[in-house]
Amino acid sequence: MSVLEKFVWDVLDYAAMPLIFLLGFVGVSVGACLILMWLDKRRG
């Protein structure tokens, strides 16, 4: 395990996993919205 991973687990403990899932979901949602906006702008 890297230093960063150990730091995350030590600081957040059991809150780390739900937080990682939540941040991943938000990231994918924002990315999808940006791509859809870009495609719509390109088409129009």
Coordinates of N, CA, C and O in Angstrom, one line a residue, residues 3-6 8-12 14-15 17 19 22 24 27-30 33-35 37-40 42 44:
V3 N 2.0 5.3 0.4 CA 1.9 6.2 1.6 C 0.5 7.0 1.5 O -0.1 7.2 2.5
L4 N 0.1 7.4 0.3 CA -1.1 8.1 0.1 C -2.3 7.3 0.5 O -3.2 7.7 1.3
E5 N -2.3 6.0 0.1 CA -3.4 5.1 0.5 C -3.5 4.9 2.0 O -4.6 4.9 2.6
K6 N -2.3 4.7 2.6 CA -2.3 4.5 4.1 C -2.8 5.8 4.8 O -3.5 5.7 5.7
V8 N -4.9 8.0 3.6 CA -6.4 8.1 3.4 C -7.1 7.2 4.3 O -8.1 7.6 5.0
W9 N -6.6 5.9 4.5 CA -7.3 5.0 5.4 C -7.2 5.4 6.8 O -8.1 5.2 7.6
D10 N -6.0 5.9 7.2 CA -5.8 6.3 8.6 C -6.7 7.5 8.9 O -7.2 7.6 10.0
V11 N -6.8 8.5 8.0 CA -7.5 9.7 8.3 C -9.0 9.5 8.3 O -9.8 9.8 9.2
L12 N -9.5 8.8 7.2 CA -10.9 8.7 7.0 C -11.5 7.4 7.5 O -12.7 7.3 7.8
Y14 N -13.2 4.2 8.0 CA -14.3 3.5 7.3 C -15.1 4.5 6.4 O -15.9 4.0 5.6
A15 N -14.9 5.8 6.5 CA -15.6 6.7 5.7 C -15.0 6.8 4.3 O -15.6 7.3 3.4
M17 N -14.3 4.4 1.9 CA -14.8 3.7 0.8 C -16.1 4.4 0.3 O -16.2 4.6 -0.9
L19 N -16.9 7.4 0.4 CA -16.4 8.7 -0.1 C -15.8 8.5 -1.5 O -16.1 9.3 -2.4
L22 N -18.6 7.9 -3.9 CA -19.4 9.1 -4.1 C -18.6 10.0 -5.1 O -19.2 10.6 -6.0
G24 N -16.3 9.2 -7.2 CA -16.3 8.6 -8.5 C -17.6 8.8 -9.3 O -17.6 9.1 -10.4
G27 N -17.7 12.4 -10.3 CA -16.8 12.6 -11.4 C -17.3 12.1 -12.8 O -17.3 12.8 -13.8
V28 N -17.9 10.9 -12.7 CA -18.5 10.3 -14.0 C -19.7 11.2 -14.4 O -19.9 11.4 -15.6
S29 N -20.5 11.6 -13.5 CA -21.7 12.4 -13.8 C -21.3 13.8 -14.5 O -21.8 14.1 -15.5
V30 N -20.3 14.4 -13.9 CA -19.8 15.7 -14.5 C -19.2 15.5 -15.8 O -19.4 16.2 -16.8
C33 N -21.9 14.9 -18.4 CA -22.6 16.1 -18.8 C -21.7 17.0 -19.7 O -22.2 17.6 -20.7
L34 N -20.4 17.1 -19.4 CA -19.5 17.9 -20.2 C -19.5 17.3 -21.7 O -19.5 18.0 -22.6
I35 N -19.4 16.0 -21.8 CA -19.3 15.3 -23.1 C -20.6 15.6 -23.9 O -20.6 15.9 -25.0
M37 N -22.7 18.0 -23.5 CA -22.8 19.4 -23.9 C -21.9 19.7 -25.1 O -22.3 20.4 -26.0
W38 N -20.7 19.1 -25.1 CA -19.7 19.3 -26.2 C -20.3 18.7 -27.5 O -20.2 19.3 -28.5
L39 N -20.9 17.5 -27.4 CA -21.5 16.9 -28.6 C -22.7 17.7 -29.1 O -22.8 17.9 -30.3
D40 N -23.5 18.2 -28.2 CA -24.6 19.0 -28.6 C -24.2 20.3 -29.3 O -24.7 20.7 -30.3
R42 N -21.3 20.8 -30.8 CA -20.7 20.4 -32.1 C -21.7 20.2 -33.1 O -21.5 20.5 -34.3
G44 N -24.8 21.4 -33.2 CA -25.7 22.5 -33.5 C -25.1 23.6 -34.2 O -24.1 24.0 -34.7

